[in-house]
Amino acid sequence: MLSVAAATLLCGCASSPPPPPPTPEPQPPTSDAQQGSDAPPPPAVASAAAPEPAAPAGAPSNDTAAALPQGSRILQVGDSFADALGVELGKLLRAAGLRTSLETKTPSYIGDWAFGPQLKKAISDYNPDLVLITLGANEIEIPAPEQRVGPVQRLVKSLGGRPCVWILPPLWKQDTGVMQVIKDNAKPCQVLDSSTLVPDLPRGRDHIHPSTEGRVRWATAVFDWLQQAREPAGPRPWSLRGGPL
């Protein structure tokens, strides 16, 4: 009886076996970025380059401005048509990195500039690389246009051999021949016929001078023409094709 009780007591005091260890929870796979600092970073996504802003309408492009002789001086002289052209043309020239001066007299005639002091003073004051002359509008009705041969030649000679362009005014009516006299006697200056360059030019209230729109159109056409007429390989900043080098 005692042996049975002892056996029972011994069985009751024995320790129960330890529970099995917990099963580890599955872990998500480790990404390349979590494997260590030696792992290369993912390639960066290239962003699209922002487009360059467009140049304002009517403004010369950077290529155009770089092609022109920076800092060179252009002198514009003449009558009221020179004033109508010169203000807008001056804006384009300055935007291209050029210097420009405008000397006008209203009304004025070819002889005023050929024999008077104003042109000589302007040449002395500015020492221009290029001279633009806009004269002849007030003489389209003279009965003897051949009388302007001498004044035209004298005016051109007073420029001292500088590159020059005589810009004929855009005609609003037929002339009696002074435009042809200028074409025949302005050498070595180039002659630019505005009536051909800007046909159907918008006119102002007087139906003679260009309107605001017409002035911009005329100036833009002259500016473009000057770029084409310039000889980049010439010895002067404004050597012109077919004109004085």
Short mmCIF file of C-alpha atoms in Angstrom, two decimals:
data_model
loop_
_atom_site.label_atom_id
_atom_site.label_comp_id
_atom_site.label_asym_id
_atom_site.label_seq_id
_atom_site.Cartn_x
_atom_site.Cartn_y
_atom_site.Cartn_z
CA MET A 1 0.00 0.00 0.00
CA LEU A 2 2.81 2.35 0.86
CA SER A 3 4.61 1.49 -2.35
CA VAL A 4 1.55 2.35 -4.41
CA ALA A 5 1.12 5.70 -2.65
CA ALA A 6 4.76 6.53 -3.12
CA ALA A 7 4.53 5.73 -6.76
CA THR A 8 1.46 7.88 -7.03
CA LEU A 9 3.19 10.75 -5.23
CA LEU A 10 6.24 10.46 -7.40
CA CYS A 11 4.16 10.55 -10.52
CA GLY A 12 2.28 13.62 -9.34
CA CYS A 13 5.49 15.54 -8.61
CA ALA A 14 7.25 14.84 -11.90
CA SER A 15 7.72 17.91 -14.20
CA SER A 16 5.79 18.00 -17.45
CA PRO A 17 7.95 18.21 -20.58
CA PRO A 18 8.67 21.81 -21.85
CA PRO A 19 6.49 23.09 -24.68
CA PRO A 20 8.03 23.06 -28.11
CA PRO A 21 9.67 26.39 -29.21
CA PRO A 22 7.37 28.75 -31.17
CA THR A 23 7.55 28.50 -34.91
CA PRO A 24 9.11 31.74 -36.28
CA GLU A 25 6.73 33.84 -38.39
CA PRO A 26 7.69 34.05 -42.08
CA GLN A 27 9.43 37.33 -43.01
CA PRO A 28 8.87 39.18 -46.31
CA PRO A 29 11.74 38.95 -48.76
CA THR A 30 14.38 41.62 -48.30
CA SER A 31 14.65 44.17 -51.14
CA ASP A 32 17.98 45.19 -52.69
CA ALA A 33 17.84 48.51 -50.89
CA GLN A 34 17.52 46.71 -47.49
CA GLN A 35 20.38 44.27 -48.03
CA GLY A 36 23.09 46.72 -47.01
CA SER A 37 24.73 50.01 -47.90
CA ASP A 38 26.88 48.29 -50.55
CA ALA A 39 23.88 47.65 -52.76
CA PRO A 40 23.71 50.10 -55.70
CA PRO A 41 20.82 52.57 -55.57
CA PRO A 42 18.08 52.25 -58.17
CA PRO A 43 18.72 54.27 -61.33
CA ALA A 44 17.33 57.82 -61.25
CA VAL A 45 14.51 58.65 -63.62
CA ALA A 46 15.61 61.33 -66.05
CA SER A 47 13.28 64.31 -66.14
CA ALA A 48 12.38 65.92 -69.44
CA ALA A 49 14.24 69.16 -70.10
CA ALA A 50 12.04 72.24 -70.00
CA PRO A 51 11.74 73.93 -73.43
CA GLU A 52 13.51 77.26 -73.84
CA PRO A 53 11.18 80.25 -73.91
CA ALA A 54 10.42 81.56 -77.37
CA ALA A 55 11.85 84.93 -78.42
CA PRO A 56 9.37 87.81 -78.57
CA ALA A 57 7.76 88.33 -81.95
CA GLY A 58 9.75 90.66 -84.13
CA ALA A 59 12.89 90.42 -82.06
CA PRO A 60 16.07 89.20 -83.71
CA SER A 61 17.20 85.72 -82.76
CA ASN A 62 20.40 85.11 -80.83
CA ASP A 63 22.01 83.71 -83.97
CA THR A 64 21.12 86.87 -85.85
CA ALA A 65 22.44 89.15 -83.14
CA ALA A 66 25.70 87.16 -82.87
CA ALA A 67 26.23 87.41 -86.63
CA LEU A 68 26.04 91.23 -86.69
CA PRO A 69 29.04 93.40 -85.75
CA GLN A 70 28.34 94.07 -82.08
CA GLY A 71 28.81 97.66 -80.97
CA SER A 72 29.09 99.06 -84.49
CA ARG A 73 27.47 102.45 -85.14
CA ILE A 74 24.74 103.07 -87.71
CA LEU A 75 23.75 106.64 -88.60
CA GLN A 76 20.33 107.31 -90.14
CA VAL A 77 19.70 110.67 -91.83
CA GLY A 78 16.97 112.24 -93.91
CA ASP A 79 13.50 113.75 -94.01
CA SER A 80 10.18 112.77 -92.40
CA PHE A 81 10.36 109.34 -94.04
CA ALA A 82 13.72 108.80 -92.35
CA ASP A 83 12.01 109.59 -89.07
CA ALA A 84 9.13 107.20 -89.83
CA LEU A 85 11.61 104.42 -90.58
CA GLY A 86 14.34 105.30 -88.13
CA VAL A 87 12.49 105.00 -84.84
CA GLU A 88 11.34 101.42 -85.42
CA LEU A 89 14.53 100.39 -87.20
CA GLY A 90 16.54 101.80 -84.32
CA LYS A 91 14.73 99.47 -81.92
CA LEU A 92 15.70 96.44 -83.99
CA LEU A 93 19.31 97.56 -84.34
CA ARG A 94 19.71 98.17 -80.61
CA ALA A 95 18.11 94.82 -79.80
CA ALA A 96 20.78 93.22 -82.00
CA GLY A 97 23.59 94.85 -80.01
CA LEU A 98 24.26 97.77 -82.36
CA ARG A 99 24.45 101.49 -81.69
CA THR A 100 22.31 103.81 -83.77
CA SER A 101 21.76 107.55 -84.19
CA LEU A 102 18.92 109.27 -86.04
CA GLU A 103 19.29 112.77 -87.52
CA THR A 104 16.27 114.14 -89.40
CA LYS A 105 15.01 117.47 -90.68
CA THR A 106 11.40 118.05 -91.76
CA PRO A 107 10.91 119.06 -94.45
CA SER A 108 14.28 118.61 -96.09
CA TYR A 109 15.69 117.98 -99.55
CA ILE A 110 18.72 116.29 -101.03
CA GLY A 111 20.49 119.62 -101.44
CA ASP A 112 20.01 120.49 -97.76
CA TRP A 113 22.09 117.49 -96.75
CA ALA A 114 24.57 117.74 -99.60
CA PHE A 115 25.47 121.39 -99.01
CA GLY A 116 24.37 122.10 -95.43
CA PRO A 117 26.34 121.47 -92.23
CA GLN A 118 24.06 118.86 -90.62
CA LEU A 119 25.43 115.75 -92.34
CA LYS A 120 29.06 116.76 -91.92
CA LYS A 121 28.50 117.40 -88.22
CA ALA A 122 26.75 114.05 -87.75
CA ILE A 123 29.61 112.21 -89.48
CA SER A 124 32.11 114.00 -87.25
CA ASP A 125 30.11 113.43 -84.06
CA TYR A 126 29.30 109.75 -84.52
CA ASN A 127 31.98 108.40 -86.88
CA PRO A 128 29.50 105.77 -88.12
CA ASP A 129 30.36 102.38 -89.57
CA LEU A 130 27.28 102.52 -91.83
CA VAL A 131 25.16 105.43 -93.08
CA LEU A 132 21.50 105.04 -94.07
CA ILE A 133 20.07 107.90 -96.16
CA THR A 134 16.33 108.30 -96.63
CA LEU A 135 15.72 111.27 -98.95
CA GLY A 136 13.83 112.10 -102.13
CA ALA A 137 10.20 112.01 -101.01
CA ASN A 138 9.85 115.80 -101.21
CA GLU A 139 11.24 115.84 -104.75
CA ILE A 140 9.08 113.28 -106.52
CA GLU A 141 7.22 116.01 -108.45
CA ILE A 142 10.08 118.27 -109.51
CA PRO A 143 9.90 119.01 -113.27
CA ALA A 144 13.66 118.64 -113.84
CA PRO A 145 14.90 115.70 -111.74
CA GLU A 146 18.27 115.79 -113.52
CA GLN A 147 19.04 118.83 -111.40
CA ARG A 148 19.57 116.45 -108.49
CA VAL A 149 22.51 114.64 -110.11
CA GLY A 150 25.11 116.96 -108.58
CA PRO A 151 23.58 117.07 -105.08
CA VAL A 152 23.27 113.27 -104.94
CA GLN A 153 26.91 112.81 -105.92
CA ARG A 154 28.08 115.48 -103.50
CA LEU A 155 26.14 113.97 -100.60
CA VAL A 156 27.62 110.52 -101.19
CA LYS A 157 31.13 111.95 -101.48
CA SER A 158 30.75 113.69 -98.12
CA LEU A 159 30.43 110.28 -96.42
CA GLY A 160 34.16 109.72 -96.81
CA GLY A 161 33.97 106.29 -98.41
CA ARG A 162 31.91 104.75 -95.61
CA PRO A 163 29.55 101.88 -96.39
CA CYS A 164 26.17 103.43 -97.12
CA VAL A 165 22.66 102.63 -98.26
CA TRP A 166 20.31 105.12 -99.89
CA ILE A 167 16.84 103.95 -98.91
CA LEU A 168 14.33 105.25 -101.42
CA PRO A 169 10.99 106.19 -99.84
CA PRO A 170 8.01 103.91 -100.50
CA LEU A 171 6.15 105.90 -103.17
CA TRP A 172 2.48 106.71 -102.82
CA LYS A 173 2.31 108.13 -106.37
CA GLN A 174 4.43 108.06 -109.51
CA ASP A 175 7.50 110.31 -109.45
CA THR A 176 8.88 112.39 -112.31
CA GLY A 177 12.23 110.62 -112.33
CA VAL A 178 14.17 111.57 -109.21
CA MET A 179 14.21 107.97 -107.96
CA GLN A 180 16.07 106.90 -111.08
CA VAL A 181 18.47 109.83 -110.71
CA ILE A 182 19.34 108.60 -107.23
CA LYS A 183 19.81 105.02 -108.45
CA ASP A 184 22.16 106.17 -111.20
CA ASN A 185 24.28 108.53 -109.09
CA ALA A 186 24.43 107.17 -105.53
CA LYS A 187 27.37 104.83 -106.18
CA PRO A 188 29.28 103.48 -104.36
CA CYS A 189 26.30 103.45 -101.96
CA GLN A 190 23.81 100.64 -102.28
CA VAL A 191 20.30 101.73 -103.27
CA LEU A 192 17.31 100.03 -101.64
CA ASP A 193 13.96 100.55 -103.39
CA SER A 194 11.34 100.52 -100.64
CA SER A 195 8.47 100.51 -103.14
CA THR A 196 9.63 97.06 -104.24
CA LEU A 197 10.68 95.95 -100.76
CA VAL A 198 7.35 96.70 -99.07
CA PRO A 199 4.58 96.95 -101.68
CA ASP A 200 1.10 97.89 -100.45
CA LEU A 201 2.56 99.49 -97.34
CA PRO A 202 -0.17 100.57 -94.89
CA ARG A 203 -0.39 104.38 -94.85
CA GLY A 204 -1.44 106.89 -92.23
CA ARG A 205 -4.24 109.43 -92.40
CA ASP A 206 -2.36 111.58 -94.92
CA HIS A 207 -2.16 108.55 -97.26
CA ILE A 208 1.53 109.36 -97.71
CA HIS A 209 3.55 108.38 -94.65
CA PRO A 210 3.35 104.82 -93.32
CA SER A 211 0.95 104.05 -90.49
CA THR A 212 2.14 102.59 -87.20
CA GLU A 213 1.78 99.11 -88.65
CA GLY A 214 3.46 100.23 -91.86
CA ARG A 215 6.46 101.62 -90.01
CA VAL A 216 7.05 98.35 -88.20
CA ARG A 217 6.70 96.39 -91.43
CA TRP A 218 9.07 98.71 -93.30
CA ALA A 219 11.67 98.69 -90.52
CA THR A 220 11.58 94.90 -90.26
CA ALA A 221 12.04 94.53 -94.03
CA VAL A 222 14.99 96.95 -94.03
CA PHE A 223 16.59 95.19 -91.06
CA ASP A 224 16.31 91.83 -92.81
CA TRP A 225 17.72 93.33 -96.02
CA LEU A 226 20.72 94.76 -94.17
CA GLN A 227 21.57 91.34 -92.77
CA GLN A 228 21.52 89.83 -96.25
CA ALA A 229 23.46 92.70 -97.85
CA ARG A 230 26.27 92.68 -95.31
CA GLU A 231 29.51 90.97 -96.34
CA PRO A 232 30.79 89.21 -93.18
CA ALA A 233 34.18 88.52 -94.74
CA GLY A 234 34.71 92.18 -95.67
CA PRO A 235 37.42 94.32 -94.09
CA ARG A 236 34.90 96.63 -92.37
CA PRO A 237 32.15 95.85 -89.87
CA TRP A 238 29.52 96.87 -92.44
CA SER A 239 31.12 96.02 -95.76
CA LEU A 240 28.25 95.49 -98.20
CA ARG A 241 27.91 93.15 -101.13
CA GLY A 242 28.10 95.31 -104.24
CA GLY A 243 28.92 98.40 -102.19
CA PRO A 244 32.08 100.04 -100.88
CA LEU A 245 34.36 97.63 -99.00
#
